[in-house]
mmCIF file with all atom_site columns, C-alpha atoms in Angstrom:
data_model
loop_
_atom_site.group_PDB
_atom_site.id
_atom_site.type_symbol
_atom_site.label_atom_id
_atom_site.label_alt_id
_atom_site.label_comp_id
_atom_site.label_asym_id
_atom_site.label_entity_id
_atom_site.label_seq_id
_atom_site.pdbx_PDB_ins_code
_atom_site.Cartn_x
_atom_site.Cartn_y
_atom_site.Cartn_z
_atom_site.occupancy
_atom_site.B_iso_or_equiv
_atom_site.pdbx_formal_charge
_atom_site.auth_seq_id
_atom_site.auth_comp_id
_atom_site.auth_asym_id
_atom_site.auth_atom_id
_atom_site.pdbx_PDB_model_num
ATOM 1   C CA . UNK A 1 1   ? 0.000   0.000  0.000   1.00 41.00 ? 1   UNK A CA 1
ATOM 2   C CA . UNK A 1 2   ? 2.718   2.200  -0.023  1.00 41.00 ? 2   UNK A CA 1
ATOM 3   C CA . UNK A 1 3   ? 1.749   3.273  -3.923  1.00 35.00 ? 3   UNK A CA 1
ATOM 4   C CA . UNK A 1 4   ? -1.176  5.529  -2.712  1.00 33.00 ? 4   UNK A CA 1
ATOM 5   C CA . UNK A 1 5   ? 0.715   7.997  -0.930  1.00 36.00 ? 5   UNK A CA 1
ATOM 6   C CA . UNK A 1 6   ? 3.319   8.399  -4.047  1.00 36.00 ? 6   UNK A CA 1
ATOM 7   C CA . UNK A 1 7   ? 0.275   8.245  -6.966  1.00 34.00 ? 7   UNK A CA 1
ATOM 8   C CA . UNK A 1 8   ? -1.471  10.941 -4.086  1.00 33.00 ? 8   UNK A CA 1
ATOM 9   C CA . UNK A 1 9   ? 1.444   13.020 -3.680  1.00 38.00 ? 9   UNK A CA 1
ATOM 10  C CA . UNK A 1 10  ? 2.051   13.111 -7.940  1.00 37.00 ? 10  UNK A CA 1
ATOM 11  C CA . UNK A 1 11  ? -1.990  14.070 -8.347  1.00 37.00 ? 11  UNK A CA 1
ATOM 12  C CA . UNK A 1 12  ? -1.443  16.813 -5.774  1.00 36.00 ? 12  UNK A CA 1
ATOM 13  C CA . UNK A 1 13  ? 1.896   17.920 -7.508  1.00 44.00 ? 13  UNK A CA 1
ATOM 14  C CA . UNK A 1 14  ? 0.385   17.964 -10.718 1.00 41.00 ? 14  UNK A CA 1
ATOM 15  C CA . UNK A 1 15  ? -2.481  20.363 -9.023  1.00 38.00 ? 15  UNK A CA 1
ATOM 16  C CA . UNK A 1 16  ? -0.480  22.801 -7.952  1.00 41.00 ? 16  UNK A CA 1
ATOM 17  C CA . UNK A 1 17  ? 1.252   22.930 -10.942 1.00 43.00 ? 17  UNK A CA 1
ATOM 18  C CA . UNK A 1 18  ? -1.810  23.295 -12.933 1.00 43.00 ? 18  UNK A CA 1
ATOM 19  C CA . UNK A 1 19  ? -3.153  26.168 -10.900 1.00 43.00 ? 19  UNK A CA 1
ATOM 20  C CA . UNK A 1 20  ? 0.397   27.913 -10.989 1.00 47.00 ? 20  UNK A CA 1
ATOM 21  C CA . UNK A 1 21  ? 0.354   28.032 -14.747 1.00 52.00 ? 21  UNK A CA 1
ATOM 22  C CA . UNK A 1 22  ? -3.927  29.146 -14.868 1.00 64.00 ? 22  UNK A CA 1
ATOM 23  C CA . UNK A 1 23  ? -2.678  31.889 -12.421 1.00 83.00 ? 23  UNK A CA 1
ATOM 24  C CA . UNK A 1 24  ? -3.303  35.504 -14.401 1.00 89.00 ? 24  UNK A CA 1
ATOM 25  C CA . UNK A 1 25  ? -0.130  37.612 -15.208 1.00 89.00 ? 25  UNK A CA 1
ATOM 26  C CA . UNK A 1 26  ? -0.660  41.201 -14.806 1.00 89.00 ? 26  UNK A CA 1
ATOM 27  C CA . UNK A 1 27  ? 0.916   43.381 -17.870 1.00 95.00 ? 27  UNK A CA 1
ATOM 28  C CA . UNK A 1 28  ? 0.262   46.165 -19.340 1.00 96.00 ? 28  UNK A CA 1
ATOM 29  C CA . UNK A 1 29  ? 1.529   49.280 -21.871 1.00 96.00 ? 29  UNK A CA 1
ATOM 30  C CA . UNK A 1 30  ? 1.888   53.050 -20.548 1.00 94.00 ? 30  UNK A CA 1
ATOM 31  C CA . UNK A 1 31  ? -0.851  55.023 -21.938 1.00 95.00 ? 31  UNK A CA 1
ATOM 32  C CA . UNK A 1 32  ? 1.225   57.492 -23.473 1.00 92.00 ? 32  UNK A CA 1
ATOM 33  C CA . UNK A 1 33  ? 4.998   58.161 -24.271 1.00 91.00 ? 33  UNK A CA 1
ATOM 34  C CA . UNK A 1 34  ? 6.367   61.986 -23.658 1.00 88.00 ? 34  UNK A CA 1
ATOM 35  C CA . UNK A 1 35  ? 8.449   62.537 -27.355 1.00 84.00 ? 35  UNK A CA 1
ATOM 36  C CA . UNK A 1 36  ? 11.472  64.937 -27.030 1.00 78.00 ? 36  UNK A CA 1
ATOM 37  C CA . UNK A 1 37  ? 13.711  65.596 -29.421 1.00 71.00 ? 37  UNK A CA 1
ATOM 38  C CA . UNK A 1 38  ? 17.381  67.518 -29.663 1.00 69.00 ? 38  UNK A CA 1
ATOM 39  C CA . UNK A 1 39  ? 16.994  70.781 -31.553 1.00 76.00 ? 39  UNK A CA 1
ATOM 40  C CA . UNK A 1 40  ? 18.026  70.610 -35.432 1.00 82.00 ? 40  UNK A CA 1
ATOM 41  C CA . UNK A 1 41  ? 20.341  73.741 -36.960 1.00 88.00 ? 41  UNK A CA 1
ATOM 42  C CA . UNK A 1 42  ? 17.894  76.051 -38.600 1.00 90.00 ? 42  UNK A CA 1
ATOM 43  C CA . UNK A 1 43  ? 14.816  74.385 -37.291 1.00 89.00 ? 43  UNK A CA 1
ATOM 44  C CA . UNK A 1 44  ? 12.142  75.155 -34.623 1.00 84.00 ? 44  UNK A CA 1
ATOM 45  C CA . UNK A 1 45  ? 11.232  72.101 -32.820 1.00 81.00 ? 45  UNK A CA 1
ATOM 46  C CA . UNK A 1 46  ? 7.463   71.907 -31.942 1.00 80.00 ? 46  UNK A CA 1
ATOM 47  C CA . UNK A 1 47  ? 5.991   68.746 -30.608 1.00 80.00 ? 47  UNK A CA 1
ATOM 48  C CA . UNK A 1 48  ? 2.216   69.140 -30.112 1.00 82.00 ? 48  UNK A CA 1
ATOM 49  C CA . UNK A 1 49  ? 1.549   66.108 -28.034 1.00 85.00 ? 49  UNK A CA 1
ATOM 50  C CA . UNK A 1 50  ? 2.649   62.615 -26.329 1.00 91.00 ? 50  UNK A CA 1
ATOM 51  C CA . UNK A 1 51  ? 2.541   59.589 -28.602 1.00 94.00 ? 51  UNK A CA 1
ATOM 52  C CA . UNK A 1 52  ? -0.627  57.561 -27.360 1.00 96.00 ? 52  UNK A CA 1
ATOM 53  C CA . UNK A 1 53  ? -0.822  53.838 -26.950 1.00 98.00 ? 53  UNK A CA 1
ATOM 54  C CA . UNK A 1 54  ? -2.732  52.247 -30.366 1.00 97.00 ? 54  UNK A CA 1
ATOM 55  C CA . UNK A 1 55  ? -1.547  48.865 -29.761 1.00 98.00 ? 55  UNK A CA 1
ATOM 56  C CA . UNK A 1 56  ? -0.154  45.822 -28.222 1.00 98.00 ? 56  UNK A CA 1
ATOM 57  C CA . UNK A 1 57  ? 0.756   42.457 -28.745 1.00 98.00 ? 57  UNK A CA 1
ATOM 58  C CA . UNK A 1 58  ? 3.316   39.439 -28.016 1.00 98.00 ? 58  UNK A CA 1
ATOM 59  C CA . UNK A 1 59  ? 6.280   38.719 -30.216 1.00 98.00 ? 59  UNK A CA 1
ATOM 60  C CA . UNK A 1 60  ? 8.693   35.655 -30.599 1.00 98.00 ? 60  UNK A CA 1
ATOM 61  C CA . UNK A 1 61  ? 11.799  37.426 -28.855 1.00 97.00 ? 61  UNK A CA 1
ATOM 62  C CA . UNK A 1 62  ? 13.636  40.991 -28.756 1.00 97.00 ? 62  UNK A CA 1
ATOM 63  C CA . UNK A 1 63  ? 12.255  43.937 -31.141 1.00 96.00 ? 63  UNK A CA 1
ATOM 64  C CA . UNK A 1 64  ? 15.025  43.699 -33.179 1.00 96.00 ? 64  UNK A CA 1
ATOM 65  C CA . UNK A 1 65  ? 13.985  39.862 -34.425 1.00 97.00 ? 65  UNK A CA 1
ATOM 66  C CA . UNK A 1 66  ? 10.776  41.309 -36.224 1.00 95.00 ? 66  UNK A CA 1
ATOM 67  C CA . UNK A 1 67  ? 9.251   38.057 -34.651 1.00 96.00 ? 67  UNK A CA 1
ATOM 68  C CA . UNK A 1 68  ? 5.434   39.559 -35.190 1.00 96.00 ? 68  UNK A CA 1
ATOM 69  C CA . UNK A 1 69  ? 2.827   36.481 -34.625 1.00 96.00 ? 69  UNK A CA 1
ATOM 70  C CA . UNK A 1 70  ? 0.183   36.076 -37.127 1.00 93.00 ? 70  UNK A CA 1
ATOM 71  C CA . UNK A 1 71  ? -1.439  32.669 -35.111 1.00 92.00 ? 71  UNK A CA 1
ATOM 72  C CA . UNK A 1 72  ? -4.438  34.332 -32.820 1.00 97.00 ? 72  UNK A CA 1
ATOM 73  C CA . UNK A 1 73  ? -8.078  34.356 -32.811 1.00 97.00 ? 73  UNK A CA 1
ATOM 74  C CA . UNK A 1 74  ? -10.411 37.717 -33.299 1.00 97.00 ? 74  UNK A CA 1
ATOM 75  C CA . UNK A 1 75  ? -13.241 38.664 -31.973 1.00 97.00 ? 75  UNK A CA 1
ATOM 76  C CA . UNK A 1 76  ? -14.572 41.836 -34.008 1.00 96.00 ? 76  UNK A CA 1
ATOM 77  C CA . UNK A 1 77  ? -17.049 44.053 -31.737 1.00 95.00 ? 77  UNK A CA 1
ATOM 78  C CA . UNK A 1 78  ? -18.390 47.736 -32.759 1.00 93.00 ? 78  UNK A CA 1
ATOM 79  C CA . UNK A 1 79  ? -17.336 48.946 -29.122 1.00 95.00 ? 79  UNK A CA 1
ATOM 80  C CA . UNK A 1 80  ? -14.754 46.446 -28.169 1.00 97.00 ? 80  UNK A CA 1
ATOM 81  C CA . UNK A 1 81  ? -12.573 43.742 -29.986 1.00 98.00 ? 81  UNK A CA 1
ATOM 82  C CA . UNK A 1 82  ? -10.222 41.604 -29.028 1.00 98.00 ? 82  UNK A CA 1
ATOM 83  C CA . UNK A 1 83  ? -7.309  38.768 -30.419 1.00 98.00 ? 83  UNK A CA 1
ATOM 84  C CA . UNK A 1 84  ? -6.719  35.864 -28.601 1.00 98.00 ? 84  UNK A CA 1
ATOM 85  C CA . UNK A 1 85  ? -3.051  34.756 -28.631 1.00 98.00 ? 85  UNK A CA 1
ATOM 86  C CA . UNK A 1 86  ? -1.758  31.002 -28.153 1.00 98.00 ? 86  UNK A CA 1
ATOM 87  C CA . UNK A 1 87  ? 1.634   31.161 -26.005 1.00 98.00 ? 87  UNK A CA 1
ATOM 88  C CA . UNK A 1 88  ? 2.115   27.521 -25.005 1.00 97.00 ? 88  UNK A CA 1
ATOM 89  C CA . UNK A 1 89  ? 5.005   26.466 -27.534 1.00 96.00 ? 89  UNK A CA 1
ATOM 90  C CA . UNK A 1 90  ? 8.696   27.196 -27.522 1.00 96.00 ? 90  UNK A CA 1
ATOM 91  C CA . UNK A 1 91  ? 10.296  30.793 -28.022 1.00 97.00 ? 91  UNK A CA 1
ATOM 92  C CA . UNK A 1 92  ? 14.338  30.223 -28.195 1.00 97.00 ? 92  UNK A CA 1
ATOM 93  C CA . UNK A 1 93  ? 14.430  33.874 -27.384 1.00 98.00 ? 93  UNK A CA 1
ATOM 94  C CA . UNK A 1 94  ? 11.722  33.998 -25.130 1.00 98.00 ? 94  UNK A CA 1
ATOM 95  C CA . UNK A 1 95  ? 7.968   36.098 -25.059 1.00 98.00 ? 95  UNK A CA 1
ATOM 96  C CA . UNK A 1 96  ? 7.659   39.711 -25.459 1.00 98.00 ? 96  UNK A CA 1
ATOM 97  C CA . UNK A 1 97  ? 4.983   42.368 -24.894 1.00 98.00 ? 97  UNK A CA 1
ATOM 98  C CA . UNK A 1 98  ? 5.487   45.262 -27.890 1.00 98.00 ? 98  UNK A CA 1
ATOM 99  C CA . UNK A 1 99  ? 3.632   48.535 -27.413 1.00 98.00 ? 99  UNK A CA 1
ATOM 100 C CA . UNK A 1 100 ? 2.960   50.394 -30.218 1.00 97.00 ? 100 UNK A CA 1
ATOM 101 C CA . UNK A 1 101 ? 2.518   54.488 -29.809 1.00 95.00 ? 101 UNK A CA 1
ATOM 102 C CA . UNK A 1 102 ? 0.883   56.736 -32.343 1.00 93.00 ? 102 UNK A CA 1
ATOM 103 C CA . UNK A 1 103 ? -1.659  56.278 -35.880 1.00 91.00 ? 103 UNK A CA 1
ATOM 104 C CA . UNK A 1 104 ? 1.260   54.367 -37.189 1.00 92.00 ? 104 UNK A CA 1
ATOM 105 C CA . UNK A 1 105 ? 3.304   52.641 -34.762 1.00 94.00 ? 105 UNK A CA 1
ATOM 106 C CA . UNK A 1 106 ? 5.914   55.365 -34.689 1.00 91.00 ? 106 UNK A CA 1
ATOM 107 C CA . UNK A 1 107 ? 7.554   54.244 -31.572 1.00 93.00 ? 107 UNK A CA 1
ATOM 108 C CA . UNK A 1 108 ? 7.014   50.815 -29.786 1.00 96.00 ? 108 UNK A CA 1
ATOM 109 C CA . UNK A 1 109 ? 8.087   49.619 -26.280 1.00 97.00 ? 109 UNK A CA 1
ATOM 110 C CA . UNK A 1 110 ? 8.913   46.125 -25.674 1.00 98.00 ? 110 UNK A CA 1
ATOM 111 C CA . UNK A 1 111 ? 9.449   44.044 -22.339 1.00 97.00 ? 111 UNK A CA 1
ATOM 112 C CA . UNK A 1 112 ? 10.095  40.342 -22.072 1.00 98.00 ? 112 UNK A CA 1
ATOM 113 C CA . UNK A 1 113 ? 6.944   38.360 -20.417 1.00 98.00 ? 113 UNK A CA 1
ATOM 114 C CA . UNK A 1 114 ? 7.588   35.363 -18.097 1.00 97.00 ? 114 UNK A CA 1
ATOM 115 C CA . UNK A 1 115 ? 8.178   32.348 -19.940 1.00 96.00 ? 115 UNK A CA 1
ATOM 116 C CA . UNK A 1 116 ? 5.140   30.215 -18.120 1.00 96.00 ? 116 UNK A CA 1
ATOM 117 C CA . UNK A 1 117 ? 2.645   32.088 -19.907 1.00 97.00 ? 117 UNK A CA 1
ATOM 118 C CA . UNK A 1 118 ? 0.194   30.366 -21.564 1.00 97.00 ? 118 UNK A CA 1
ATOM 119 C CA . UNK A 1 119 ? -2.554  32.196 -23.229 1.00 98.00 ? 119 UNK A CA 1
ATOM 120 C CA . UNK A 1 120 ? -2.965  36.181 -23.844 1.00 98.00 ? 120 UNK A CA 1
ATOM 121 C CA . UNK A 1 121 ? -6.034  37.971 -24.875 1.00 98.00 ? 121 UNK A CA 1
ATOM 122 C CA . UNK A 1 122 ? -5.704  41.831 -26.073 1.00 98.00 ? 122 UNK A CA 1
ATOM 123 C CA . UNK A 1 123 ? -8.635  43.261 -25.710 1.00 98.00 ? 123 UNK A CA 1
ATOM 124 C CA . UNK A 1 124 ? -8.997  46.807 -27.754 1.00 98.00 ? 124 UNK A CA 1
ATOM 125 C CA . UNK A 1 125 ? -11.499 50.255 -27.147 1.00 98.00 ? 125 UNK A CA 1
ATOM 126 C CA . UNK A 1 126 ? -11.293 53.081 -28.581 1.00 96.00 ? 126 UNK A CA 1
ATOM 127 C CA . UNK A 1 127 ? -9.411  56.065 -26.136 1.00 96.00 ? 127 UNK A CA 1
ATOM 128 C CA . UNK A 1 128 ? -10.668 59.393 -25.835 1.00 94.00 ? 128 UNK A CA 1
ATOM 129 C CA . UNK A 1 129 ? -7.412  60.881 -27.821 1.00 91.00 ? 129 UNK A CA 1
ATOM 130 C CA . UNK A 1 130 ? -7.696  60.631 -31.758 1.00 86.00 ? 130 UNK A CA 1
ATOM 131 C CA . UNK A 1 131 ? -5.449  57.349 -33.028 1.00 87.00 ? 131 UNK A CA 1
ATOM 132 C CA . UNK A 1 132 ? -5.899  56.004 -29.151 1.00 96.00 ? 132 UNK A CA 1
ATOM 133 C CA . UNK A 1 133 ? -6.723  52.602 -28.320 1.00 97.00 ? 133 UNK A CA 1
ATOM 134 C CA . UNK A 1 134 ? -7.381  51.675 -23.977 1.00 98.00 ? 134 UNK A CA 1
ATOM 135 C CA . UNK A 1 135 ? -5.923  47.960 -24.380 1.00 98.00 ? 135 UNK A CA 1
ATOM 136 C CA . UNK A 1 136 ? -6.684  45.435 -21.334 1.00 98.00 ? 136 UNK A CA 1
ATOM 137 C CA . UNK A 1 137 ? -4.012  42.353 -21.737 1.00 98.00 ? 137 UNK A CA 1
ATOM 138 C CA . UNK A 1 138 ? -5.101  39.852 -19.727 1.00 97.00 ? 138 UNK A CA 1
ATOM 139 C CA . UNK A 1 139 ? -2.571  36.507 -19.843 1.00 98.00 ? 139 UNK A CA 1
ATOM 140 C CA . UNK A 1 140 ? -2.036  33.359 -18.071 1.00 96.00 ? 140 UNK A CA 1
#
C-alpha cells in the first residue's frame, strides 16, 4: 500500500502545478509616451503632443527579431474587440509584450513576459485621444 501515498502526492503535484500556470499575469503598456527631441540647426522644434498607446501584442523574442505572430483568434465588436493569442510552444528567445505608440506605430516599447505564460487575450477600445486605443491584456 505504499503506492497511494506516491500516486497521491504526484496528483497533488500535478495540481499545484496546474493552478500555478492558470494563475493571471498582470501586464500592461503606458498610456502614453512623452516625445522629445534635440533641436536641429535652422529648425524650430514643436511637438504638439505625447505619442498615445494604439496597440499591443506578443512577439517571438527581442524587437530587433521582427518576430510579429500572425497565429491568434479575433473577436470583431463595434465597441470592443479583441485577439486571442496562443503562447504555449517554444520561443528560443523567449515572449515579449510590444507597445505600439501613435496612428502608425511610430515608436514601440517592448518588455520580455515570463516564460510560463500560456494564453494572452488583447482586448482593444477606442481612447478618448484621436489614433488612441485603452488595451486590457489579460494573460495566463
Amino acid at each position: 500500500m505504499r503506492t497511494l501515498p506516491i500516486v497521491l502526492a504526484t496528483i497533488l503535484g500535478n495540481l499545484a502545478a496546474a493552478s500555478t500556470a492558470a494563475t493571471p499575469v498582470s501586464l500592461s503598456c503606458p498610456e502614453s509616451v512623452p516625445i522629445s527631441t534635440s533641436s536641429v540647426p535652422g529648425w524650430k522644434t514643436h511637438i504638439a503632443s505625447d505619442l498615445y498607446l494604439n496597440s499591443a501584442a506578443p512577439i517571438d523574442g527581442p524587437p530587433e527579431m521582427h518576430g510579429d505572430l500572425a497565429d491568434y483568434a479575433s473577436k470583431p465588436g463595434k465597441k470592443e474587440w479583441s485577439y486571442t493569442y496562443d503562447l504555449d510552444r517554444n520561443f528560443p528567445d523567449g515572449k515579449w509584450l510590444e507597445c505600439g505608440y501613435g496612428p502608425h506605430n511610430e515608436l514601440t516599447l517592448s518588455q520580455r513576459m515570463p516564460d510560463s505564460i500560456k494564453i494572452c487575450t488583447f482586448t482593444y477600445r477606442k481612447g478618448a485621444k484621436a489614433g488612441q486605443n485603452d488595451i486590457k491584456i489579460r494573460c495566463r
